Coordinates of C-alpha atoms in Angstrom, one line a residue:
Q38 CA -14.3 -76.2 -73.3
E39 CA -16.3 -74.2 -70.8
Q40 CA -16.6 -77.1 -68.3
P41 CA -12.9 -77.8 -68.0
E42 CA -12.3 -74.0 -67.5
L43 CA -14.9 -73.9 -64.7
A44 CA -13.4 -77.0 -63.1
T45 CA -10.0 -75.4 -63.3
A46 CA -11.2 -72.2 -61.6
A47 CA -12.9 -74.2 -58.9
E48 CA -9.8 -76.3 -58.3
A49 CA -7.7 -73.1 -58.1
E50 CA -10.1 -71.6 -55.6
G51 CA -10.0 -74.7 -53.5
V52 CA -6.2 -74.7 -53.6
A53 CA -6.2 -71.0 -52.5
E54 CA -8.6 -71.8 -49.6
K55 CA -6.4 -74.7 -48.5
E56 CA -3.3 -72.5 -48.6
E57 CA -5.1 -69.9 -46.5
D58 CA -6.2 -72.5 -44.0
L59 CA -2.6 -73.7 -43.8
E60 CA -1.3 -70.2 -43.2
V61 CA -3.8 -69.6 -40.4
E62 CA -2.9 -72.9 -38.8
A63 CA 0.8 -72.1 -39.1
E64 CA 0.2 -68.7 -37.4
E65 CA -1.7 -70.3 -34.6
Q66 CA 1.1 -72.8 -34.1
V67 CA 3.6 -69.9 -34.0
D68 CA 1.4 -68.1 -31.5
A69 CA 1.1 -71.2 -29.3
A70 CA 4.9 -71.7 -29.4
E71 CA 5.5 -68.1 -28.5
E72 CA 3.0 -68.3 -25.6
A73 CA 4.7 -71.5 -24.3
K74 CA 8.2 -69.8 -24.6
D75 CA 6.9 -66.6 -22.9
A76 CA 5.4 -68.7 -20.1
A77 CA 8.6 -70.6 -19.6
E78 CA 10.7 -67.4 -19.5
A79 CA 8.3 -65.6 -17.2
A80 CA 7.8 -68.6 -14.9
P81 CA 8.9 -67.1 -11.6
E82 CA 11.5 -68.8 -9.5
A83 CA 10.2 -70.4 -6.3
E84 CA 9.2 -67.3 -4.4
A85 CA 10.0 -69.1 -1.1
T86 CA 13.6 -68.8 -2.1
L87 CA 13.4 -65.1 -2.9
L88 CA 13.7 -62.5 -0.1
P89 CA 12.7 -58.9 -0.4
S90 CA 15.5 -56.5 -1.0
E91 CA 16.4 -54.3 2.1
A92 CA 17.6 -51.5 -0.2
F93 CA 14.3 -51.6 -2.0
T94 CA 12.3 -51.6 1.2
A95 CA 14.2 -48.5 2.4
Q96 CA 13.5 -46.7 -0.8
P97 CA 10.7 -48.4 -2.7
R98 CA 10.6 -47.1 -6.3
G99 CA 10.9 -48.6 -9.8
W100 CA 9.1 -49.5 -13.0
L101 CA 5.8 -51.3 -13.1
A102 CA 3.2 -51.9 -15.8
H103 CA -0.5 -51.3 -15.4
R104 CA -3.6 -51.8 -17.5
S105 CA -4.5 -48.5 -18.9
F106 CA -5.2 -46.3 -21.9
G107 CA -3.1 -43.4 -20.5
K108 CA -4.3 -43.1 -16.9
L109 CA -4.3 -45.6 -14.1
N110 CA -7.9 -47.0 -14.6
P111 CA -8.8 -49.6 -12.0
S112 CA -11.3 -52.4 -12.5
Q113 CA -14.8 -51.4 -11.5
T114 CA -15.2 -54.2 -9.0
E115 CA -13.2 -57.1 -7.7
E116 CA -15.9 -59.5 -8.9
A117 CA -15.7 -58.1 -12.4
Q118 CA -12.0 -58.5 -12.5
Q119 CA -12.2 -62.1 -11.3
E120 CA -14.8 -62.9 -13.9
Q121 CA -12.7 -61.3 -16.6
G122 CA -9.6 -63.2 -15.5
S123 CA -11.4 -66.6 -15.4
T124 CA -13.2 -66.3 -18.8
G125 CA -11.1 -64.1 -21.0
G126 CA -7.5 -64.7 -19.9
R127 CA -6.4 -67.0 -22.7
K128 CA -8.0 -64.8 -25.4
R129 CA -6.3 -61.7 -23.9
S130 CA -3.0 -63.5 -23.5
R131 CA -3.0 -64.5 -27.2
F132 CA -3.8 -60.9 -28.1
L133 CA -0.9 -59.7 -26.0
G134 CA 1.4 -62.4 -27.5
S135 CA 0.3 -61.6 -31.1
L136 CA 0.2 -57.8 -31.1
G137 CA 2.4 -56.8 -28.1
R138 CA 6.1 -56.6 -28.1
K139 CA 8.6 -57.1 -25.3
L140 CA 10.1 -54.0 -23.6
G141 CA 12.2 -54.5 -20.5
G142 CA 10.5 -57.8 -19.6
L143 CA 7.0 -56.3 -19.8
T144 CA 4.5 -56.9 -22.6
K145 CA 3.8 -53.5 -24.2
S146 CA 0.4 -53.1 -25.9
I147 CA -2.6 -50.9 -25.9
L148 CA -3.6 -52.6 -22.6
T149 CA -0.5 -51.9 -20.6
K150 CA 1.5 -48.8 -19.8
K151 CA 4.9 -48.8 -18.1
R152 CA 5.3 -46.1 -15.4
F153 CA 7.8 -45.3 -12.7
F154 CA 6.2 -45.9 -9.3
V155 CA 7.2 -44.6 -5.9
V156 CA 5.8 -45.5 -2.4
D157 CA 5.8 -42.2 -0.6
G158 CA 4.3 -42.1 2.9
T159 CA 0.9 -43.8 2.6
T160 CA 0.6 -43.1 -1.1
L161 CA 1.7 -44.9 -4.3
R162 CA 2.6 -42.3 -6.9
H163 CA 3.4 -43.0 -10.6
F164 CA 5.4 -40.8 -13.0
R165 CA 6.2 -40.8 -16.6
D166 CA 9.9 -41.3 -16.0
E167 CA 12.6 -41.7 -13.4
A168 CA 13.2 -38.0 -13.3
M169 CA 9.7 -37.7 -11.7
T170 CA 9.0 -34.4 -13.4
S171 CA 5.5 -35.4 -14.4
Q172 CA 3.2 -37.0 -11.8
L173 CA 0.4 -39.0 -13.5
G174 CA -1.5 -40.3 -10.6
V175 CA -1.7 -41.2 -6.9
I176 CA -3.2 -44.3 -5.1
D177 CA -4.1 -43.7 -1.5
L178 CA -2.8 -46.9 0.2
T179 CA -5.0 -46.2 3.3
T180 CA -8.0 -47.3 1.2
I181 CA -6.4 -50.6 0.2
K182 CA -7.6 -53.6 2.2
Q183 CA -5.5 -56.4 0.6
V184 CA -2.4 -57.0 -1.5
R185 CA -2.6 -60.2 -3.5
D186 CA -1.5 -62.1 -6.6
T187 CA -3.8 -61.2 -9.5
P188 CA -6.1 -63.9 -10.8
D189 CA -5.5 -62.7 -14.4
P190 CA -3.4 -65.4 -16.1
S191 CA -2.2 -62.9 -18.8
C192 CA 0.0 -61.3 -16.1
A193 CA 2.3 -64.4 -16.2
G194 CA 2.4 -64.7 -12.5
R195 CA 3.9 -61.2 -12.0
G196 CA 0.6 -59.4 -11.3
I197 CA -0.1 -57.6 -8.0
D198 CA -3.7 -56.6 -7.1
L199 CA -4.3 -53.7 -4.7
V200 CA -7.8 -54.5 -3.4
G201 CA -9.9 -51.7 -2.0
P202 CA -13.2 -50.1 -3.0
I203 CA -11.7 -50.7 -6.5
V204 CA -8.9 -53.1 -7.7
Y205 CA -5.7 -51.8 -9.2
T206 CA -3.5 -54.3 -11.1
L207 CA 0.2 -53.8 -11.4
I208 CA 2.7 -56.0 -13.2
A209 CA 6.3 -56.5 -12.1
A210 CA 9.1 -57.1 -14.6
N211 CA 10.3 -60.3 -12.9
A212 CA 9.8 -62.5 -9.8
Q213 CA 12.3 -60.7 -7.6
E214 CA 10.7 -57.3 -8.3
K215 CA 7.2 -58.8 -7.6
V216 CA 8.5 -60.0 -4.2
N217 CA 10.0 -56.6 -3.5
W218 CA 6.8 -54.7 -4.3
T219 CA 4.5 -57.2 -2.6
H220 CA 6.5 -57.0 0.6
V221 CA 6.6 -53.2 0.8
L222 CA 2.9 -52.8 -0.2
E223 CA 1.7 -55.3 2.3
K224 CA 3.8 -53.7 5.1
V225 CA 2.6 -50.2 4.2
V226 CA -1.1 -51.3 3.9
S227 CA -0.9 -53.1 7.3
R228 CA 0.9 -50.1 8.9
E229 CA 3.9 -52.4 9.8
L230 CA 6.1 -50.1 7.6
V231 CA 5.9 -46.4 8.1
L232 CA 7.7 -44.3 5.4
E233 CA 8.1 -40.6 5.8
P234 CA 6.5 -38.6 2.9
T235 CA 9.1 -36.8 0.8
L236 CA 6.8 -35.4 -2.0
D237 CA 4.0 -32.9 -2.0
D238 CA 0.5 -33.4 -3.5
E239 CA 1.9 -32.5 -7.0
G240 CA 4.8 -35.0 -6.6
K241 CA 7.4 -32.3 -6.0
P242 CA 10.1 -32.8 -3.3
L243 CA 9.1 -31.3 0.0
G244 CA 11.1 -28.3 0.9
V245 CA 11.6 -27.1 -2.7
Q246 CA 8.7 -24.7 -2.5
A247 CA 9.9 -23.4 0.9
E248 CA 13.4 -22.8 -0.5
D249 CA 11.9 -21.1 -3.6
A250 CA 9.9 -18.8 -1.3
G251 CA 12.9 -18.1 0.8
D252 CA 14.9 -17.2 -2.3
Q253 CA 12.2 -14.9 -3.4
E254 CA 12.1 -13.2 0.0
D255 CA 15.9 -12.8 -0.1
A256 CA 15.7 -11.4 -3.6
A257 CA 13.0 -8.9 -2.5
A258 CA 15.0 -7.9 0.5
D259 CA 18.1 -7.3 -1.6
A260 CA 16.0 -5.3 -4.1
G261 CA 14.5 -3.2 -1.2
G262 CA 18.0 -2.6 0.3
A263 CA 19.3 -1.5 -3.1
E264 CA 16.5 1.0 -3.5
A265 CA 17.0 2.4 0.0
G266 CA 20.7 2.8 -0.7
D267 CA 19.9 4.7 -4.0
E268 CA 17.5 7.0 -2.1
E269 CA 20.1 7.7 0.5
E270 CA 22.7 8.6 -2.1
E271 CA 20.3 10.9 -3.9
E272 CA 19.5 12.7 -0.6
A273 CA 23.2 13.0 0.2
G274 CA 23.8 14.4 -3.3

């Protein structure tokens, strides 16, 4: 009786292993199908037919994603990024497809952060939201030597590299926005487009501090005038 019981246990274990293998295979097929669907949806229109928006060029700002764990952390070197893109793209793409979730056309995961970017003068500033109350970082565009498509395949053809001493990778939500951003960044980097700065070093609108200082001076003057008037009344009394 012991032998049949052992055989039955072995058969049950074998069946369980086969079921597990089938589940893994099914998950891989689902991941592959999702990747194919995402690639089809993200496939940019022929960029030759897309023209940069004049309104965007006049006021370049909008949402972009970047690879980060909270701050805009660029790749250490261009060569390192190219190597990473050529060797680990599919693995990273599957990771993003499996663990990420779509948010506004961008894949949200621990590798990407969505921020509100603004080209201001010769800087590219990014904020937590459209209200621009919290500036998170600044890229000095005068240090950028080239604006190019990123070689990283996980960016689904929407990645933009800012190449300088270090490489920053930004990801647009769609093909049109990629064209808009690429056009403006190329023009600013090449000095063909000159935008007047409107923000100070902290990302606050220029002139606000001056207005605040003027208001404080006016308040101080009013307070001084009121004190002088009180003294005159006391002397008269």
